[in-house]
mmCIF file of C-alpha atoms in Angstrom:
data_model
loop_
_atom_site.group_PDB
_atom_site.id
_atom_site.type_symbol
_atom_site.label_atom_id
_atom_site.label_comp_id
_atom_site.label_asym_id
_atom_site.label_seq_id
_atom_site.Cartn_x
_atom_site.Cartn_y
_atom_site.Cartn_z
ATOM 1 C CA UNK A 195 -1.355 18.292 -7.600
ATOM 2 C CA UNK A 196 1.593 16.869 -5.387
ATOM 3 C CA UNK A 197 2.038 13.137 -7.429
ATOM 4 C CA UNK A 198 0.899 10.237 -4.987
ATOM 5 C CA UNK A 199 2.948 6.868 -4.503
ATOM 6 C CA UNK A 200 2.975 3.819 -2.432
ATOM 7 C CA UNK A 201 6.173 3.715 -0.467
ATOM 8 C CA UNK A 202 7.162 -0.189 -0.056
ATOM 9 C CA UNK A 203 10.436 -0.350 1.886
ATOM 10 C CA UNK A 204 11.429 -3.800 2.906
ATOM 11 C CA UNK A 205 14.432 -4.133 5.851
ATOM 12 C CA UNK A 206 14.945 -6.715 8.407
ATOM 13 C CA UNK A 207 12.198 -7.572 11.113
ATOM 14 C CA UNK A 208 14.556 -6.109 14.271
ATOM 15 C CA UNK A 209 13.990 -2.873 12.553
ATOM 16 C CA UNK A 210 10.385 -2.493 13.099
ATOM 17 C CA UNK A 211 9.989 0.027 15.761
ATOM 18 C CA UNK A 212 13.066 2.251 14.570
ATOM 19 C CA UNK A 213 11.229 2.312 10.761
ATOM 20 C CA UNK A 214 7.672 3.430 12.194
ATOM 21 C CA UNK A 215 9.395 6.093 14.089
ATOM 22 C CA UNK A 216 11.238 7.402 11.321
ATOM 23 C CA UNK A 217 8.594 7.550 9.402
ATOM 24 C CA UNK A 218 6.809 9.589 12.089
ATOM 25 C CA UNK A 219 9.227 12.239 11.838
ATOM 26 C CA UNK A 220 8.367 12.666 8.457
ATOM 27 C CA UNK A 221 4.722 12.938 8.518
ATOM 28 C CA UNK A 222 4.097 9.480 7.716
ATOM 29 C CA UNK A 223 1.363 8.960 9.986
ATOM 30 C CA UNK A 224 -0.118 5.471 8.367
ATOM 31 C CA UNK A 225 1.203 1.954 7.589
ATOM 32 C CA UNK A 226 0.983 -1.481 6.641
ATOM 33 C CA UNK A 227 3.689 -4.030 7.882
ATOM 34 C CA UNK A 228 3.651 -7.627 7.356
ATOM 35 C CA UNK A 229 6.026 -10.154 7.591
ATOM 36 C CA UNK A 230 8.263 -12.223 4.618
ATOM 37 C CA UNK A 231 10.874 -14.455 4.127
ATOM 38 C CA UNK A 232 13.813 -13.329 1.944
ATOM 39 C CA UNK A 233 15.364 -15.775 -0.520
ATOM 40 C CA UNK A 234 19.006 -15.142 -0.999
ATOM 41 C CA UNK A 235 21.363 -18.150 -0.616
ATOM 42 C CA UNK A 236 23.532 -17.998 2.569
ATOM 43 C CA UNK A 237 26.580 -17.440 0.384
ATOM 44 C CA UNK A 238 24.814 -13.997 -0.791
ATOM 45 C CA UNK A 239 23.733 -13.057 2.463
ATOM 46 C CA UNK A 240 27.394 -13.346 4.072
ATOM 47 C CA UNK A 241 28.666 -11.295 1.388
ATOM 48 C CA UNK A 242 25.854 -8.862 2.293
ATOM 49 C CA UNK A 243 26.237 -9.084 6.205
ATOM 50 C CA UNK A 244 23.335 -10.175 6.782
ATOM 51 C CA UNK A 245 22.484 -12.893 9.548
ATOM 52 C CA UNK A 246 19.048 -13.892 8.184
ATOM 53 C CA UNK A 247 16.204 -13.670 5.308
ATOM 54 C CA UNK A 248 13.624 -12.408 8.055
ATOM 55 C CA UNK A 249 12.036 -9.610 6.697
ATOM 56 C CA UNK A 250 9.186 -6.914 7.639
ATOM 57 C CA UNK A 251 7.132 -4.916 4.420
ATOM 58 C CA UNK A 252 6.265 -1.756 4.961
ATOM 59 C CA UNK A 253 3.430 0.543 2.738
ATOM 60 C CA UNK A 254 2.540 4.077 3.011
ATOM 61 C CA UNK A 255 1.173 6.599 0.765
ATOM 62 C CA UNK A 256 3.371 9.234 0.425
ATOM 63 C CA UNK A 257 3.374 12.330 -2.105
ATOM 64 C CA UNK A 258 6.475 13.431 -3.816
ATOM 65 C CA UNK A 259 7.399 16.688 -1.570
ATOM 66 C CA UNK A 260 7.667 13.690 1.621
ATOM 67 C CA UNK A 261 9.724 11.370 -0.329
ATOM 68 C CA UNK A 262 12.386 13.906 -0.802
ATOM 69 C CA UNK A 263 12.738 14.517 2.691
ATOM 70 C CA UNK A 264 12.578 10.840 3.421
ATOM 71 C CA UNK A 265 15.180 10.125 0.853
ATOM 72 C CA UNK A 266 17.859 11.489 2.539
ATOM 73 C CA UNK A 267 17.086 10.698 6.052
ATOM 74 C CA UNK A 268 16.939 7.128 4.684
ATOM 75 C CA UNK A 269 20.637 7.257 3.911
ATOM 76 C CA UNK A 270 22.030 9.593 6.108
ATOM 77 C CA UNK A 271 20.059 8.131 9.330
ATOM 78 C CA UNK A 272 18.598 4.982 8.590
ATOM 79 C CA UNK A 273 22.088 4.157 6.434
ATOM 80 C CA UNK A 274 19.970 2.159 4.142
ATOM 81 C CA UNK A 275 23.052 2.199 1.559
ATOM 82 C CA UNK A 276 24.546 -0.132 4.402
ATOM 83 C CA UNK A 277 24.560 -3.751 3.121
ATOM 84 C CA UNK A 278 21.210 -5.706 4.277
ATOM 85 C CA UNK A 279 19.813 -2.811 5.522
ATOM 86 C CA UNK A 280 16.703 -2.874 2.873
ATOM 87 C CA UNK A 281 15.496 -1.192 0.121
ATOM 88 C CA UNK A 282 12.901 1.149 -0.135
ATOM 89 C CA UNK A 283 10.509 2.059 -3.838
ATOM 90 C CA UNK A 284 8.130 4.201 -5.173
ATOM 91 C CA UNK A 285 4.920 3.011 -7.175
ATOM 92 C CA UNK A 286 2.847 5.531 -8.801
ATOM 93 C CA UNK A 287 -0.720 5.279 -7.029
ATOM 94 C CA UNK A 288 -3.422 5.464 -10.153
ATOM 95 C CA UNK A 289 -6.653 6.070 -7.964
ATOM 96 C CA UNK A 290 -8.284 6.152 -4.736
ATOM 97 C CA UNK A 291 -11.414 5.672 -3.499
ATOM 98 C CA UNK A 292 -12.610 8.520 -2.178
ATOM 99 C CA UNK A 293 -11.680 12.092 -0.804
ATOM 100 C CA UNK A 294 -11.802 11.209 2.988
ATOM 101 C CA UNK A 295 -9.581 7.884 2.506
ATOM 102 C CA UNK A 296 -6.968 9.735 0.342
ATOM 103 C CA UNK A 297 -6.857 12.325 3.438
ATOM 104 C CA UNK A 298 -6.231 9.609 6.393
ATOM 105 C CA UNK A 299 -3.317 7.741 4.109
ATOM 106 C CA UNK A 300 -1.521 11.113 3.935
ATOM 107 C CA UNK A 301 -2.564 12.328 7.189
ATOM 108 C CA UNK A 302 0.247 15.010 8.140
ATOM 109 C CA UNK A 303 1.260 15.516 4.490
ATOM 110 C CA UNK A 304 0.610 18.570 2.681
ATOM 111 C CA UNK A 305 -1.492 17.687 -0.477
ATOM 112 C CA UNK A 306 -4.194 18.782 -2.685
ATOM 113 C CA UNK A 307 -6.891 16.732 -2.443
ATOM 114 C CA UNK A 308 -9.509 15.484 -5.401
ATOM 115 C CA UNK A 309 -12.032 12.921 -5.973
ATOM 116 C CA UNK A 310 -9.987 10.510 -7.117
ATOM 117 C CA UNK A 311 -6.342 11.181 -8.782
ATOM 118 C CA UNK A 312 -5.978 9.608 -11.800
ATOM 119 C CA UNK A 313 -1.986 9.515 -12.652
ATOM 120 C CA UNK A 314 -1.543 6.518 -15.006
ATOM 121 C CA UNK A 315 -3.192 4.597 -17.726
ATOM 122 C CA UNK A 316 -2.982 1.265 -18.588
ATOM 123 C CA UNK A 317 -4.725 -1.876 -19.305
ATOM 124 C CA UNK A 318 -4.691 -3.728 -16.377
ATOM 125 C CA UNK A 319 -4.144 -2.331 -12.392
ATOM 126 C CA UNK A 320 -3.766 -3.881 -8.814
ATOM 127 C CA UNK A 321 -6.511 -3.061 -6.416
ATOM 128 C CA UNK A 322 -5.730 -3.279 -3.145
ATOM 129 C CA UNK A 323 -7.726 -3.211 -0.343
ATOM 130 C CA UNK A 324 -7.160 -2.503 3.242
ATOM 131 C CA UNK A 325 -9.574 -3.611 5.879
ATOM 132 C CA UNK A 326 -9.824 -4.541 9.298
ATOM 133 C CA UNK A 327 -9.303 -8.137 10.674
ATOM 134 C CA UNK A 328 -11.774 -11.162 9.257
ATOM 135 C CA UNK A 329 -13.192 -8.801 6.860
ATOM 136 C CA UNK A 330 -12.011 -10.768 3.821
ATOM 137 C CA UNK A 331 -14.708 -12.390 2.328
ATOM 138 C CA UNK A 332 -17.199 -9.843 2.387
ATOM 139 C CA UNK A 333 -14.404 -7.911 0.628
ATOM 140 C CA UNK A 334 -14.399 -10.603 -2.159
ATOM 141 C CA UNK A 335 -18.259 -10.793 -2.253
ATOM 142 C CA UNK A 336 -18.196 -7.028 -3.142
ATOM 143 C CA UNK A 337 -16.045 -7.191 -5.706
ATOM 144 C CA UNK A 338 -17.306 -10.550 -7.623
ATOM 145 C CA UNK A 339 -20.309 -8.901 -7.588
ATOM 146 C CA UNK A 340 -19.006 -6.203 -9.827
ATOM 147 C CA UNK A 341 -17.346 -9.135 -12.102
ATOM 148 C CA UNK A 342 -13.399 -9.118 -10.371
ATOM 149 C CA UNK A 343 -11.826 -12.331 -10.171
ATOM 150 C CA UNK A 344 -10.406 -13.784 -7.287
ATOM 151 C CA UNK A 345 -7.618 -12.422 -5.016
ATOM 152 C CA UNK A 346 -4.820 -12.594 -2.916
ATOM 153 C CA UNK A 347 -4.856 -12.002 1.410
ATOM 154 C CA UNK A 348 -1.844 -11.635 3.317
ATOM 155 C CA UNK A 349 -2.292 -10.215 7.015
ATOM 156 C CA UNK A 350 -0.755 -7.231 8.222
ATOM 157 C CA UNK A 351 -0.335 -4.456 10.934
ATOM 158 C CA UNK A 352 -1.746 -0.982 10.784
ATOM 159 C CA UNK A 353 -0.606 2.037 12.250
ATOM 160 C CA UNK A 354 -2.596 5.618 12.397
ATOM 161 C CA UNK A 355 -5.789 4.656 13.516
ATOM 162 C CA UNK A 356 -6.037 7.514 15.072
ATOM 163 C CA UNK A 357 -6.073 9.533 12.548
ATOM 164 C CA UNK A 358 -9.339 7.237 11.069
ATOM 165 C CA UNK A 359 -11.513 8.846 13.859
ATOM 166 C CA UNK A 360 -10.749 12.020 12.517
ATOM 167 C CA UNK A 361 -11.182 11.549 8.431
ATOM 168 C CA UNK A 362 -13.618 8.266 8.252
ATOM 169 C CA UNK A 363 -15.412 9.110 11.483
ATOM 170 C CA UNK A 364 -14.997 5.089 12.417
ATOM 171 C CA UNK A 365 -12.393 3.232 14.684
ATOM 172 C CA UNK A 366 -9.685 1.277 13.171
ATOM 173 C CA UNK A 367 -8.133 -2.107 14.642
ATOM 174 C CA UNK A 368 -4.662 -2.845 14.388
ATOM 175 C CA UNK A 369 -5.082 -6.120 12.776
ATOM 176 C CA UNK A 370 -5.212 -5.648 9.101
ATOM 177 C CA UNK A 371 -6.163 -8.242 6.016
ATOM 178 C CA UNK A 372 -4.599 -6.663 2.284
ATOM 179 C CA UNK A 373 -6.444 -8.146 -0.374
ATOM 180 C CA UNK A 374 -4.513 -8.066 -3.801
ATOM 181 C CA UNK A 375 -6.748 -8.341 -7.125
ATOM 182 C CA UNK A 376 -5.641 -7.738 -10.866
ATOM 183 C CA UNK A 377 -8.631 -6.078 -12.309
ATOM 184 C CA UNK A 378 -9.058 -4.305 -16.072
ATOM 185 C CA UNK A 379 -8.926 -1.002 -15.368
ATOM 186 C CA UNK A 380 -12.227 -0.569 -17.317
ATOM 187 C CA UNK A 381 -13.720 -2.430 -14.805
ATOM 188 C CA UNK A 382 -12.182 -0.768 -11.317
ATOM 189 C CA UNK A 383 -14.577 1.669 -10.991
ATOM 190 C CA UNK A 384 -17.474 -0.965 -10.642
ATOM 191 C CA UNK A 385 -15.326 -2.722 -8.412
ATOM 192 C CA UNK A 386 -14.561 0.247 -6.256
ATOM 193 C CA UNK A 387 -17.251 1.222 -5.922
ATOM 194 C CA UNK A 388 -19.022 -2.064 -4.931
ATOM 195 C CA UNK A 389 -16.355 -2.372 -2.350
ATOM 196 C CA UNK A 390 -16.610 0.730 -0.884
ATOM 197 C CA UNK A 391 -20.977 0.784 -0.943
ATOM 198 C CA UNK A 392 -20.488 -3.435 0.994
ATOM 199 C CA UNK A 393 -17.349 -2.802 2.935
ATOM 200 C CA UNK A 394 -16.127 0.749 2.690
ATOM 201 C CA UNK A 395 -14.795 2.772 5.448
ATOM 202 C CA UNK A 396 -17.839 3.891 7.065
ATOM 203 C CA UNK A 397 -18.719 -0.079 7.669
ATOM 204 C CA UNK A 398 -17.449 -2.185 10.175
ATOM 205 C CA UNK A 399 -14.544 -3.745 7.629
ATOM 206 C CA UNK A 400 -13.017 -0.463 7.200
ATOM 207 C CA UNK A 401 -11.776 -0.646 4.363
ATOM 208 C CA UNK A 402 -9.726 2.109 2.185
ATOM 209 C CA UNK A 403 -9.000 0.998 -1.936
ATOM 210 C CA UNK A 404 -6.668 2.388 -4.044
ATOM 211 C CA UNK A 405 -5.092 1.240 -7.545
ATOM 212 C CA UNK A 406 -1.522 0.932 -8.349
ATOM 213 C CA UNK A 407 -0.920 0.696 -12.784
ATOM 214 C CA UNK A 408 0.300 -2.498 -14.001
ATOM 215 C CA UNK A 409 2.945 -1.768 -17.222
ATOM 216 C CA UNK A 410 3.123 -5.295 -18.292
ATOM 217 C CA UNK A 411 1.039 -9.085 -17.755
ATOM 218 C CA UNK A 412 1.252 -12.581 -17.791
ATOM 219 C CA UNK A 413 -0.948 -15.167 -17.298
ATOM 220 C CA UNK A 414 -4.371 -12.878 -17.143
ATOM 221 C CA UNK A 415 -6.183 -14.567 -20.143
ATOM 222 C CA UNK A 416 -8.848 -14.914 -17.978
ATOM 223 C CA UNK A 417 -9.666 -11.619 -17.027
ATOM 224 C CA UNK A 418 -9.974 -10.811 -21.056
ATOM 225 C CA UNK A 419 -12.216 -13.290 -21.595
ATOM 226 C CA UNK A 420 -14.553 -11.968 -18.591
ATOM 227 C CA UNK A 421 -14.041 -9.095 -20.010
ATOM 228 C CA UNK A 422 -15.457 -10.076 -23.461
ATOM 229 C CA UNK A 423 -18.453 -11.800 -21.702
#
């Protein structure tokens, strides 16, 4: 199968429009933006030409064969190598939730699609969740249910929701909440699937999960001793 990643490429806000168009032109149909605030002292970013920290996020889920394309476009159109421009990653994706949501976040790509594509293993991985607008806590509900601990919202824009008429059958709104949790992976597929049964895509939350590995922790004591419980 064509590997799976989560694209996060992070450049300045002015950029927006020129990035989501770009990314059109390579089959990139779907995205998350949201805002940030970069960090470097002012001594840093005159040395990088930059004029602020203001900063837009973007995710996708892109397969291998699409990153190779957008690789070089992202030097040789975007001139990303420029100073202050941004810098785009890959994260290996380690599941998703389902057939149809794998389908709508690579809408355009060419990929074969399973169940769920397992690509990693390790002890502990990020679920993230996608979902419309005010969503959040019904999210959260799901999920404690199934024994997840608590998480982390930021708000965020969404683009393709098109394309969610087509493979979820639903409309999407623009207005996104991401909610970040660290789960054991021995637990994700309870959590999943709670998620996806209380808030899934076919519901009114809309919401598509997927699970990126974690290598190495800090700090997650408690989710061994749920886990022990």
């Amino acid at each position: 199968m064509n590997q799976i990643y989560v694209l996060g490429l992070i450049t300045n806000r002015g950029m927006r429009e020129r990035f989501l168009q770009f990314f059109k032109e390579y089959h990139i149909e779907v995205t998350f933006t949201t805002l940030g605030r970069g960090t470097a002292a002012s001594s840093l970013l005159d040395f990088l030409g930059m004029e602020d920290t203001e900063k837009a996020i973007y995710l996708a889920v892109i397969t291998r064969d699409t990153w190779q394309g957008l690789k070089k476009g992202l030097y040789t159109r975007m001139r990303i190598d420029i100073p202050g421009r941004g810098i785009a990653f890959l994260i290996p994706l380690s599941s998703v939730g389902g057939k149809k949501v794998l389908q709508y976040l690579t809408a355009g790509q060419k990929i074969e699609i399973e169940e769920e594509s397992v690509l990693q293993n390790t002890e502990y991985e990020l679920l993230i969740a996608i979902a419309n607008s005010g969503y959040t806590e019904t999210i959260m509900d799901a999920a404690r249910s199934a024994r997840a601990p608590g998480g982390t919202v930021i708000h965020a824009k969404g683009t393709g929701a098109e394309h969610a008429e087509k493979f979820l059958g639903i409309s999407l709104a623009e207005e996104k909440e991401m909610v970040f949790i660290a789960v054991k992976t021995s637990r994700k597929k309870a959590i999943m699937k709670a998620i996806m049964e209380k808030a899934g895509a076919d519901t009114k939350a809309g919401t598509v999960v997927f699970f990126l590995p974690i290598t190495e922790t800090a700090g997650l004591r408690m989710l061994d001793e749920m886990e022990e419980d």
